[in-house]
XYZ file of C-alpha atoms in Angstrom:
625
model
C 19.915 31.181 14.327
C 17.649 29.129 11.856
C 18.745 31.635 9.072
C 22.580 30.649 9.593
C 21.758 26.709 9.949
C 20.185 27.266 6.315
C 23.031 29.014 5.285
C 25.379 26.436 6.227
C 22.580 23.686 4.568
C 22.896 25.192 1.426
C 26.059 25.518 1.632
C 27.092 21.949 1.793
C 24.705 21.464 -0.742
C 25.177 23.616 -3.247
C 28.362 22.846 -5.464
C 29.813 25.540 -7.948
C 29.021 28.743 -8.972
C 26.637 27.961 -11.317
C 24.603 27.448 -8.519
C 24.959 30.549 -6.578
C 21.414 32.040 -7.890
C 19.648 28.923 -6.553
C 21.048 29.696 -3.147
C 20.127 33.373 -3.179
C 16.528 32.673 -4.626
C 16.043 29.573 -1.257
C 17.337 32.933 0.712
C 13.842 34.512 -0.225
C 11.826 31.079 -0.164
C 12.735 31.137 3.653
C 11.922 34.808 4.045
C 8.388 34.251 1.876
C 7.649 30.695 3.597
C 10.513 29.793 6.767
C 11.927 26.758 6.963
C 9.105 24.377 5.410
C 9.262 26.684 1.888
C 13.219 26.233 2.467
C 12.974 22.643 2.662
C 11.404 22.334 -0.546
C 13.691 24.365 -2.151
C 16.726 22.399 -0.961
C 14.865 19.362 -2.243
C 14.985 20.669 -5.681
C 18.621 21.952 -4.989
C 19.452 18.566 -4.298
C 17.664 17.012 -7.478
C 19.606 20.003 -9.748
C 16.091 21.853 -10.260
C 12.437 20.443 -10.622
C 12.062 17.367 -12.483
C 15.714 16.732 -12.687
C 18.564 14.778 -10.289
C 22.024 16.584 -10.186
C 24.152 14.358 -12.075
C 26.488 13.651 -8.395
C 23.631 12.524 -6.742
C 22.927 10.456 -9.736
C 25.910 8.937 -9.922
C 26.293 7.677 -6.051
C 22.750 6.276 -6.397
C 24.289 4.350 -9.224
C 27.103 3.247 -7.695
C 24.387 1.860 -4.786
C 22.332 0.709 -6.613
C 22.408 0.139 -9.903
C 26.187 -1.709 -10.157
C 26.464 -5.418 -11.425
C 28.912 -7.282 -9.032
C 30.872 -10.895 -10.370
C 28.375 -12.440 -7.441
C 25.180 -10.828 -9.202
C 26.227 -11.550 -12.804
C 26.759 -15.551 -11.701
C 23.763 -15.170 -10.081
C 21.801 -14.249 -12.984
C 23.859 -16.816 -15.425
C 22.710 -19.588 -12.924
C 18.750 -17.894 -13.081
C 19.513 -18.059 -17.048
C 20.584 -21.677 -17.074
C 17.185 -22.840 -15.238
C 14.610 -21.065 -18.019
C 12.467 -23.463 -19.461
C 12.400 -22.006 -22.923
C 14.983 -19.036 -23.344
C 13.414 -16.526 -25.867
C 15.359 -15.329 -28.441
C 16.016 -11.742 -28.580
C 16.661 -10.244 -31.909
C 18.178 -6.132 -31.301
C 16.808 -4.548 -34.887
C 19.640 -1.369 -35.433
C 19.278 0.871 -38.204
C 22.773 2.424 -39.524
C 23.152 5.452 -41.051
C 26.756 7.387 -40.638
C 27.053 7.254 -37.080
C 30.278 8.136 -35.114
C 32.341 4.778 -35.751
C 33.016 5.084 -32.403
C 29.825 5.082 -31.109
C 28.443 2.537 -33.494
C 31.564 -0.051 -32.501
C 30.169 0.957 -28.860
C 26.698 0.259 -29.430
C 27.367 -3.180 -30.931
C 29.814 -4.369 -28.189
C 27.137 -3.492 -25.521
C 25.130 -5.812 -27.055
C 27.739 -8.445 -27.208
C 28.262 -8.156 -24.108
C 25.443 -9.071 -22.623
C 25.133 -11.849 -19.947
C 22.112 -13.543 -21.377
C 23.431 -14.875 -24.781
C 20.345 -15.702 -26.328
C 20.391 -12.512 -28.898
C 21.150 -11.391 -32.330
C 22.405 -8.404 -33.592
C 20.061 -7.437 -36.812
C 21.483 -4.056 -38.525
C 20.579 -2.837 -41.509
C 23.006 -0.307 -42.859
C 21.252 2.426 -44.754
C 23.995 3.531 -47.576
C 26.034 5.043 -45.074
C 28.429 7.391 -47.009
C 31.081 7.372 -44.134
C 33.224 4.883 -45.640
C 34.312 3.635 -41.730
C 31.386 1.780 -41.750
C 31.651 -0.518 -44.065
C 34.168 -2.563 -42.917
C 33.388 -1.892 -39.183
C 30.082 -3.828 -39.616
C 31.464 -6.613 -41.854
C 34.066 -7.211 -39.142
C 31.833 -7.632 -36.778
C 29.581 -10.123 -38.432
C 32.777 -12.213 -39.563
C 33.844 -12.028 -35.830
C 30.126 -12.968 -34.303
C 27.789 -15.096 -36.101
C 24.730 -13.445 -34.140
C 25.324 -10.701 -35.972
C 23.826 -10.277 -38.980
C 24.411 -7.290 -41.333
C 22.199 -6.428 -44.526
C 23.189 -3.286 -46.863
C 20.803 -1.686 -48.331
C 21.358 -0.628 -52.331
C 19.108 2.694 -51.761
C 19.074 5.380 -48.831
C 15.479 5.073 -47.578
C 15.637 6.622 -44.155
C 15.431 5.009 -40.589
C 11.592 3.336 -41.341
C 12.724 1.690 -44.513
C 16.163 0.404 -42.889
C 14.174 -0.623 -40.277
C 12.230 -2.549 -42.384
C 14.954 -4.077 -43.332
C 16.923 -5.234 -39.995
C 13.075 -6.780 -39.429
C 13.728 -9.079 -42.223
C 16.779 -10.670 -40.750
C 14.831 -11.523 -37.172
C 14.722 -15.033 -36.504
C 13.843 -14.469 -33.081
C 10.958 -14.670 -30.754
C 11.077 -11.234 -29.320
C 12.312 -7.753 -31.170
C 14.673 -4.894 -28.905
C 14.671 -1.371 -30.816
C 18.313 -0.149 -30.833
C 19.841 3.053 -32.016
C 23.175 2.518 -33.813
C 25.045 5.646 -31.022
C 23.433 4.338 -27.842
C 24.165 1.565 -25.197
C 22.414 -0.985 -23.222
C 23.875 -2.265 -19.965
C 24.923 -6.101 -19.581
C 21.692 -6.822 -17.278
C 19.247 -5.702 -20.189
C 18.560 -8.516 -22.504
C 18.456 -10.950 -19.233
C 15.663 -8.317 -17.598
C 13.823 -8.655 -20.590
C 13.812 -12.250 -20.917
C 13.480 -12.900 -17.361
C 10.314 -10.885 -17.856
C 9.082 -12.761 -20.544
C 9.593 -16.120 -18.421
C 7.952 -14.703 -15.383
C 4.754 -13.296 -17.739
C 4.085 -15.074 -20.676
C 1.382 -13.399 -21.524
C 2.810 -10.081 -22.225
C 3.543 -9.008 -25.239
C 4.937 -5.486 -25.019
C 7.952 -4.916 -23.362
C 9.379 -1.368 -22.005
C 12.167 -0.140 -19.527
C 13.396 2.862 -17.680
C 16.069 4.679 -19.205
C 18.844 8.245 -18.962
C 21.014 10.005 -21.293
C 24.854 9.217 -21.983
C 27.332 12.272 -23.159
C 29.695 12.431 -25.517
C 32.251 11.309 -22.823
C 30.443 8.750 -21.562
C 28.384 9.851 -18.010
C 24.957 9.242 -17.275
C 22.337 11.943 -16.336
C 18.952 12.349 -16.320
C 17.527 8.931 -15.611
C 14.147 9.048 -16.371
C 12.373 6.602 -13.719
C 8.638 5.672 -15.267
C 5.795 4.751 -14.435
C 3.613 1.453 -14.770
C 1.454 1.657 -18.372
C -0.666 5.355 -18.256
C -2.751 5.309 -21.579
C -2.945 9.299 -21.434
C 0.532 10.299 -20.661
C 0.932 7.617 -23.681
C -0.926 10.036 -25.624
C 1.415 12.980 -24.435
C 4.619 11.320 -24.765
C 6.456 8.475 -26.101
C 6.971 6.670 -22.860
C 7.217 3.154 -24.551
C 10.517 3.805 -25.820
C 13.282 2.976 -24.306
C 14.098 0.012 -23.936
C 11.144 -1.131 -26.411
C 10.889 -4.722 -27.100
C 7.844 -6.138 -28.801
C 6.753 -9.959 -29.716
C 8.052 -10.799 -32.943
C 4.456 -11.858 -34.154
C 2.866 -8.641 -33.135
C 5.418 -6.557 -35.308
C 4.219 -9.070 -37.794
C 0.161 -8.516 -37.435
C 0.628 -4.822 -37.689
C 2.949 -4.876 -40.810
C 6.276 -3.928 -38.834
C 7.152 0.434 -39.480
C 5.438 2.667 -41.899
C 6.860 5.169 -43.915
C 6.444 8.562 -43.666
C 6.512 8.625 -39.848
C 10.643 9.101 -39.689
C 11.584 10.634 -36.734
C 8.484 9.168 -34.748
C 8.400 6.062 -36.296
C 8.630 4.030 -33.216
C 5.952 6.389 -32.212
C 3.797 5.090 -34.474
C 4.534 1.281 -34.165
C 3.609 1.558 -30.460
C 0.583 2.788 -31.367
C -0.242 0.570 -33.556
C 1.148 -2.215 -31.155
C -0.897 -1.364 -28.176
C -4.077 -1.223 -30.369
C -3.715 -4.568 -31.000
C -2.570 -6.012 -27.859
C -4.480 -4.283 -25.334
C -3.213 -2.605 -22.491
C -3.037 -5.509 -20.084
C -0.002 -7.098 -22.244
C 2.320 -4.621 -21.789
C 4.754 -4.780 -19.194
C 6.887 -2.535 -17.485
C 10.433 -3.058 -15.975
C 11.198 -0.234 -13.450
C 14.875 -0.415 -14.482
C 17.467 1.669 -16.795
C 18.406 -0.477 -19.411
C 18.751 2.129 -21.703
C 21.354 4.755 -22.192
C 20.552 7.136 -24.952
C 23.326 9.126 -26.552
C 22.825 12.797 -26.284
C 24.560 14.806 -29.034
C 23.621 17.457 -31.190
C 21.686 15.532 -34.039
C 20.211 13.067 -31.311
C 16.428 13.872 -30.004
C 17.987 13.147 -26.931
C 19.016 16.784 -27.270
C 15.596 17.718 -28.060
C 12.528 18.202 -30.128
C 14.672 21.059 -31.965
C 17.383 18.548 -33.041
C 14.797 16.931 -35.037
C 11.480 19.084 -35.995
C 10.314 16.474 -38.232
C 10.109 13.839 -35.584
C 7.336 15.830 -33.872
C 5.092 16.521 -37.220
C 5.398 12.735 -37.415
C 4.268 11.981 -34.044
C 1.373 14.348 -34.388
C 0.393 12.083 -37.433
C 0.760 9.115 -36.075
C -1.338 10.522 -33.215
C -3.927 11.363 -35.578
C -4.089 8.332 -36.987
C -4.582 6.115 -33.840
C -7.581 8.704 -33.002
C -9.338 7.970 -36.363
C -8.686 4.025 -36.004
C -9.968 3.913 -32.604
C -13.115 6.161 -33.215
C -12.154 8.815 -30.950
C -13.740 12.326 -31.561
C -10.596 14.767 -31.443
C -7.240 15.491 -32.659
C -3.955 15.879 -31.353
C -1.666 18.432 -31.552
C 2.311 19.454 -30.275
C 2.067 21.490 -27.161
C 5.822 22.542 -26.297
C 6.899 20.002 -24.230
C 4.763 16.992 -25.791
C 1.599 15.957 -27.570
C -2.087 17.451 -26.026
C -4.916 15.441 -27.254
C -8.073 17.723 -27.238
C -11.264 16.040 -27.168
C -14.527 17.096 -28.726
C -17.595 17.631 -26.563
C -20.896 16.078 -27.719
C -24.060 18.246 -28.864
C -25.233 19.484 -27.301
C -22.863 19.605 -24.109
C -24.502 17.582 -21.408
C -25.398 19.265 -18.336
C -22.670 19.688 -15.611
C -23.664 19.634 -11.744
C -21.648 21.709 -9.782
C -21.432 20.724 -6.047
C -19.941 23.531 -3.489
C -19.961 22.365 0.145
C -19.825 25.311 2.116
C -19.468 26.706 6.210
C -19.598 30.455 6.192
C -16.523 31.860 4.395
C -19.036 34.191 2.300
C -16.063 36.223 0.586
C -14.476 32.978 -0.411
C -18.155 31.749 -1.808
C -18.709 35.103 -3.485
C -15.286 34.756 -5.351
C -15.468 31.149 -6.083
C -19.112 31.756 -7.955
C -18.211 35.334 -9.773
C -15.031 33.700 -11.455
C -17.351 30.745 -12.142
C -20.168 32.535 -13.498
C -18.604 35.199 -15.278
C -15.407 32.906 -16.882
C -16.675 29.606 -17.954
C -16.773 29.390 -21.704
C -19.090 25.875 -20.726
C -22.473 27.467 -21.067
C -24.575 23.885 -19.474
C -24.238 23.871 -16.043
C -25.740 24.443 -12.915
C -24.507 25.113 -8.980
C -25.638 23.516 -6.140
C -24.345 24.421 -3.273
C -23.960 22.160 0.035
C -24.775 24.230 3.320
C -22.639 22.205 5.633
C -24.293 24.462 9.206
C -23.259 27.909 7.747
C -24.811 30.099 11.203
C -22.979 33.741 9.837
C -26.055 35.870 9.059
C -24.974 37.347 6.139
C -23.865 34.083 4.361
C -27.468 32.823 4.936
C -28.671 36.169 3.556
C -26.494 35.350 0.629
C -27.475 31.866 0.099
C -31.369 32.827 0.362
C -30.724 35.484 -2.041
C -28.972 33.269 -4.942
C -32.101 31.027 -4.493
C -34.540 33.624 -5.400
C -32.813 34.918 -8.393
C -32.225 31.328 -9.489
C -28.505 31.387 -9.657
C -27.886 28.242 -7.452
C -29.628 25.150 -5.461
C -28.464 25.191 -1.983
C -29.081 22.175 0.050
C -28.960 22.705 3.675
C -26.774 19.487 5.686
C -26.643 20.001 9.218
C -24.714 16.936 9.747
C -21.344 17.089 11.390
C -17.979 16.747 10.187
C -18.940 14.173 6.841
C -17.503 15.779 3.774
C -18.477 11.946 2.326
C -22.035 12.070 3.243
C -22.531 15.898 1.989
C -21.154 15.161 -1.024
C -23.121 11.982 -1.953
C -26.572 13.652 -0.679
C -25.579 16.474 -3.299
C -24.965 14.376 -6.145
C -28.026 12.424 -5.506
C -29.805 15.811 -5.514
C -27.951 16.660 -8.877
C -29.474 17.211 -12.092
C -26.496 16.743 -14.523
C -25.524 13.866 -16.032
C -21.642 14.872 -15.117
C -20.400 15.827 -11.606
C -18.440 18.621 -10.343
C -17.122 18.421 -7.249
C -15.632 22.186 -6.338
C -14.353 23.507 -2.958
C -15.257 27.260 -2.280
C -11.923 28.214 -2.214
C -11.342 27.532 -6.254
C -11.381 30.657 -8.337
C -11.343 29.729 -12.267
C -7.826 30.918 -13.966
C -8.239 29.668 -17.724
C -12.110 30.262 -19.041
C -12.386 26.415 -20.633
C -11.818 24.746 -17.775
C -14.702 23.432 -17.448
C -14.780 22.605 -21.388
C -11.519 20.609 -21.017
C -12.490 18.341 -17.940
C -15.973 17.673 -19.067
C -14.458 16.002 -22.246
C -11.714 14.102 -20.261
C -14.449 12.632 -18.345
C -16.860 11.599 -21.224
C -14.115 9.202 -22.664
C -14.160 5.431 -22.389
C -12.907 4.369 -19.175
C -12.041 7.526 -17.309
C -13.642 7.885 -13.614
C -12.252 10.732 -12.051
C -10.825 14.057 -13.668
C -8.652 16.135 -11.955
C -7.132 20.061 -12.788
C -3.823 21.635 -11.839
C -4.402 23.767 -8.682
C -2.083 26.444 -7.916
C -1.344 28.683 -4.717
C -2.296 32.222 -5.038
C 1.450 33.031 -5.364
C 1.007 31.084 -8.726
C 3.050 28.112 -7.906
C 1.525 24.447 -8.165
C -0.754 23.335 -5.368
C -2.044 20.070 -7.132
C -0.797 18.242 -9.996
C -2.449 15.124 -9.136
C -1.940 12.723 -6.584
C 0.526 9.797 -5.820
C 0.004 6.622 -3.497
C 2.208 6.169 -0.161
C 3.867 9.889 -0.810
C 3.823 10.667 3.059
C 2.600 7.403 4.231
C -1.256 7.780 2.664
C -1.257 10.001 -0.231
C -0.061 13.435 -1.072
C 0.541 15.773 -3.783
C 3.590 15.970 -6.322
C 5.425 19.051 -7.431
C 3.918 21.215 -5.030
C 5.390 25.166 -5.165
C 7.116 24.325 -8.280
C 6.158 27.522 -10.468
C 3.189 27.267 -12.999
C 5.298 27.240 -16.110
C 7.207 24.778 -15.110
C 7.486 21.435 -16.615
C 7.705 19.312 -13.916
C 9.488 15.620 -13.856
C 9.659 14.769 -17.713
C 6.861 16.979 -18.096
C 4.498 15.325 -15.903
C 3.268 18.906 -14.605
C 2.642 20.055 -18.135
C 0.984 16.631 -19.853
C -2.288 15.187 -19.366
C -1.040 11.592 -17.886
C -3.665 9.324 -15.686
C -3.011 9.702 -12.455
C -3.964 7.564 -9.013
C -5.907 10.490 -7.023
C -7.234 13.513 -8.084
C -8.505 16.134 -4.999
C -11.947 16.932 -4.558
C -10.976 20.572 -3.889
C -12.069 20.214 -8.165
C -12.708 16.973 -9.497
C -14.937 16.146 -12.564
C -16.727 12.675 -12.592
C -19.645 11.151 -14.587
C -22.791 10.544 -11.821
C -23.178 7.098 -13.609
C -19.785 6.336 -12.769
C -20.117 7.915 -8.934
C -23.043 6.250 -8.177
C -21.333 2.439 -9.436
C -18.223 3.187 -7.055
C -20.998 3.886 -4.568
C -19.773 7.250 -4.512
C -17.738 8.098 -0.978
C -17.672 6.221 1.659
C -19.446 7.790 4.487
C -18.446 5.806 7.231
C -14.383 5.194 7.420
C -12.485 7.890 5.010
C -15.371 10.887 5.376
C -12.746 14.050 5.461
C -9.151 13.717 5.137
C -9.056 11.203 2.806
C -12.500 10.755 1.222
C -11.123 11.379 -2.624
C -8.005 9.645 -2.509
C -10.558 6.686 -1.337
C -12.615 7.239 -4.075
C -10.115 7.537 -6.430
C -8.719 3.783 -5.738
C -11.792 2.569 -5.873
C -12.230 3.863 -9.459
C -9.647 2.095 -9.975
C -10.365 -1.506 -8.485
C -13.372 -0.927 -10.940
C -11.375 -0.168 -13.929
C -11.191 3.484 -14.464
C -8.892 5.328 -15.028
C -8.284 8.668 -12.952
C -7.053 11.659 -15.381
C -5.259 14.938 -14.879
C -5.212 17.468 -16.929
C -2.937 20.857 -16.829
C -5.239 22.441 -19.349
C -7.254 23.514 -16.683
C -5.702 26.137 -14.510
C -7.417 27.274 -11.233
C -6.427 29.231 -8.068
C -7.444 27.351 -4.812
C -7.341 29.425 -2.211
C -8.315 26.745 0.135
C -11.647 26.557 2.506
C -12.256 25.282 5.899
C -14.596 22.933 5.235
C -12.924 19.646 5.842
C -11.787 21.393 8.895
C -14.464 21.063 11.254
C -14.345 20.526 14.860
C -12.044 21.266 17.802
C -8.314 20.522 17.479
C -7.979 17.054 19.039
C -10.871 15.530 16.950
C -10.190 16.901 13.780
C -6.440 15.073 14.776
C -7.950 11.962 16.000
C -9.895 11.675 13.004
C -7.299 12.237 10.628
C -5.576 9.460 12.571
C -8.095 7.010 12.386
C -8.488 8.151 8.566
C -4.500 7.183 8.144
C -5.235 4.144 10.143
C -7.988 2.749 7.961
C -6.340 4.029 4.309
C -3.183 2.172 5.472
C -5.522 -0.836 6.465
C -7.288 -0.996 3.290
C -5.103 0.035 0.670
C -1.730 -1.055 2.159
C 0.137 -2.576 -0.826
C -1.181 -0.152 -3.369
C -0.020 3.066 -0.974
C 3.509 1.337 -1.572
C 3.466 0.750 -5.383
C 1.509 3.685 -6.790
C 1.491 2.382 -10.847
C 1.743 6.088 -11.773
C 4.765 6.783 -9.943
C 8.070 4.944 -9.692
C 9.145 2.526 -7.206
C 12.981 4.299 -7.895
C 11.407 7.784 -6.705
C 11.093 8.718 -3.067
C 7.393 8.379 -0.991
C 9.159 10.712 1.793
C 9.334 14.015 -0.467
C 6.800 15.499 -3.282
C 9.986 16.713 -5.761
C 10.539 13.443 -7.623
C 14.042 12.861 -5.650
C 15.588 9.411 -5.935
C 14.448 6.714 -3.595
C 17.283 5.270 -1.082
C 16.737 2.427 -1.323
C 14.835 1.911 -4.698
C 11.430 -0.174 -4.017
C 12.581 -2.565 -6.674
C 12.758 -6.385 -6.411
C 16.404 -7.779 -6.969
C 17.737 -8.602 -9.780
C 18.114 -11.910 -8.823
């Protein structure tokens, strides 16, 4: 009976025959892992696979959501008409042999935007398409906020760039490519912004992809500023619109960086004005034309573009002082950090209840894998009563192999972890459940360089099943109602959602089932909180209040571990281990209630009620107007 209903599901999902492997392949998810494995999979059927949203579903969310009515655009030309001090917006577009098409669509999406305080600054870069020409000149005669300038020698898109900067008059500078297309609302979003926040100075937007016949796909729905996903991918652009006087104080594009060059003056950008004055608007307002010369077709369409953003990558680590280097990783940029010497030492914490075969596991792949030769384990005896566990435990003592700590208190994850880390030697933290087994030997190496960085609180590893699909790629606010985490079961290799399971990004929550933290940094948080989140929730806890410190929580795919998953949080009889978990819910929702709804590393345009990135219905945006 249940196997039919999923046959008819998928069914009525699945559209085409391009499709027909997806179906077969849910067909064994439901065999492997019944109906709750099946539901996952036709969450990803639904999105088109995982990290992407099938371009139907896409395009009915749009036509929800995302459509500008004659009641909304008089709406926002009355909001318009009460600014104080409308900014002017100058759109810098460099030209260089576009499709005249495309180019003629370009500029008319600018002209027809509904705020009118703009110009149109393109500098054409000897195009040798002799269309061009007299396209721009037309337009300038026909508009005076257009201004043209043509250059006398090719000198690629920084140099043109250059250029169009020279003809700004206004307050505020949009970065425009001469094929793409911004929607009427995006100029007035922007300056709306800058009215509501005048102390921002960095400007950037959600955006998706346009064909060659003109439909949207792949909207990519960010999140709020994240300094290491930053560092993994150009998230800034697009829409990018920086302060006229900032491009100004950093000496506006370099040459040399073609391809990334917007890479680079981001970089630059947010080095000099700090991360709290950039602002995010959790809206498309960017449509970027995907052809085959575009890197909206990818990296391979332009190779250059990623040697260039490896420089400029580079460079910002040598201005800033950090001890690394950065380098292209497939599906973005991994920044690799260099560990002091000598390596500080690294406390490893195991709470344990019995489960010796799990313990045995978890400290032979330990031992015998970890390229990080300064650490030592101490292990939490949480009431362990099997004999030969104790037998175990007494014999690691004598040989010297571990600390154990014996905490006979009930049911307090919290309180044996902060007795532990009192009890710890190490200047850094581990925090390890018995169930972990290590996967990639540097690990250890990897998070313990993460967490020595300026700012960072928590660090966090990718977990996976033992089937080898993704158990935890960090952790995102409200998902569920509390907390929960993201692209779980999508396969290890995968990329995730714009290659957030494959980039180090920051991150909310990170699980304590392997978590990385400096003790100094523990004991300021005043580690967990023993008396209302003690169990279920006791890291995601911890986590936010890393962040209502300032820290930053990190996650990092570079180090790969099986979790096999203890019982230790999973103490008592049925009903109080329920009753607790309720009372847990009760107080997270208590305390953190408007951050469990607006999670900055997640977007308030992606669903809380599933963990596969699916579009939220309705968004969790404010209205336009």
């Amino acid at each position: 009976m249940k196997l039919r209903r999923a046959r008819s599901l998928l069914s009525r999902l699945v559209a085409g025959d391009g499709l027909r492997w997806a179906v077969r392949k849910a067909y064994g998810v439901f065999r492997r892992e019944g109906l709750a494995g099946l539901k996952r999979r036709i969450a990803w059927l639904r999105a088109g696979a995982p990290g992407t949203v099938a371009p139907q579903l896409y395009a009915e969310w749009l036509r929800r959501y995302d459509h500008i009515d004659d009641a909304t655009r008089v709406a926002i030309r009355a909001r318009i008409a009460g600014f104080e001090n409308p900014p002017r917006i100058s759109v810098v577009m460099p030209v260089y042999n576009p499709d005249p098409k495309w180019l003629a669509e370009a500029i008319e999406s600018v002209r027809g935007q509904l705020y009118p305080y703009w110009e149109l600054c393109i500098a054409d870069d000897v195009s040798t398409n002799p269309e061009i020409r007299p396209l721009l000149e037309r337009y300038a005669h026909t508009d005076e906020r257009i201004k043209v300038a043509f250059r006398e020698k090719n000198g690629h898109i920084s140099a043109a760039s250059n250029t169009a900067l020279e003809l700004v008059t206004g307050a505020w500078v949009a970065l425009f490519d001469h094929d793409d297309i911004l929607p009427e609302h995006a100029l007035y979003c922007v300056a709306d912004a800058i009215e509501r926040n005048p102390s921002i100075r960095m400007i950037y937007s959600d955006e998706d992809k346009i064909d060659e016949a003109g439909k949207r796909r792949e909207p990519y729905f960010k999140c709020d500023w994240n300094p290491d996903l930053f560092l993994s991918q150009n998230m800034f652009s697009h829409l990018g619109v920086f302060q006229t006087t900032l491009l100004d104080e950093v000496g506006g594009f370099r040459e040399g960086y073609e391809g990334s060059q917007d890479y680079d003056l981001a970089l630059r950008c947010v080095e000099r004005a700090g991360v709290g004055a950039i602002h995010h608007i959790p809206r498309v307002l960017y449509h970027w034309r995907v052809h085959a010369q575009s890197t909206a077709a990818g990296a391979d369409a332009k190779p250059y573009a990623v040697v260039a953003g490896e420089r400029a990558l580079n460079d910002h680590f040598g201005r800033v002082g950090v001890r690394g280097a950065v380098e292209f990783a497939v599906n973005g940029y991994r920044a690799r950090y260099a560990l002091p010497a000598p390596a500080p030492l690294v406390s490893l914490v195991i709470p344990i209840r019995n489960e010796l075969e799990l313990l045995k596991q978890c400290l032979a792949s330990i031992i015998e894998k970890t390229t990080y030769g300064n650490f030592e384990i101490l292990i939490v005896d949480a009431g362990s009563d099997e004999p030969a566990t104790l037998d175990y435990l007494a014999a690691l003592e004598r040989g010297g192999r571990a600390r154990v700590l014996r905490d006979d208190r009930p049911c307090n994850f919290s309180a044996w972890c902060n007795s532990a880390v009192d009890a710890a030697n190490g200047e850094i933290v581990g925090l390890i459940d018995s169930g972990i087994e290590v996967l990639s030997p540097d690990w250890l190496s990897e998070m313990v360089s993460i967490a020595l960085q300026p700012g960072v609180g928590t660090v966090g590893a990718k977990l996976l099943y033992p089937d080898g699909t993704v158990q935890h790629a960090g952790m995102t606010l409200g998902l569920h109602g509390v907390a929960g985490s993201v692209h779980q079961r999508i396969p290890r290799s995968s990329f995730g959602y714009f290659g957030r399971a494959s980039l180090i990004r920051t991150v909310s929550a990170v699980t304590a089932a392997c978590m990385i933290v400096r003790k100094s940094v523990y004991r300021e948080v005043a580690g967990f909180d023993e008396q209302a989140a003690v169990m279920a929730f006791s890291d995601v806890d911890f986590c936010i209040r890393m962040q209502e410190a300032g820290y930053r929580n990190v996650w990092t795919p570079y180090a790969e571990l099986f979790h096999h998953e203890s019982s230790i949080r999973h103490c008592g009889s049925d009903s109080a281990r329920q009753a607790h978990f309720d009372g847990e819910i009760q107080y997270m929702q208590r305390r953190w209630g408007s951050l469990l709804r607006n999670d900055p590393s997640y977007s308030p345009n992606l669903t809380l009620d599933e963990d596969s990135f699916a579009l939220a219905s309705p968004p969790r945006v404010n209205a336009l107007v």
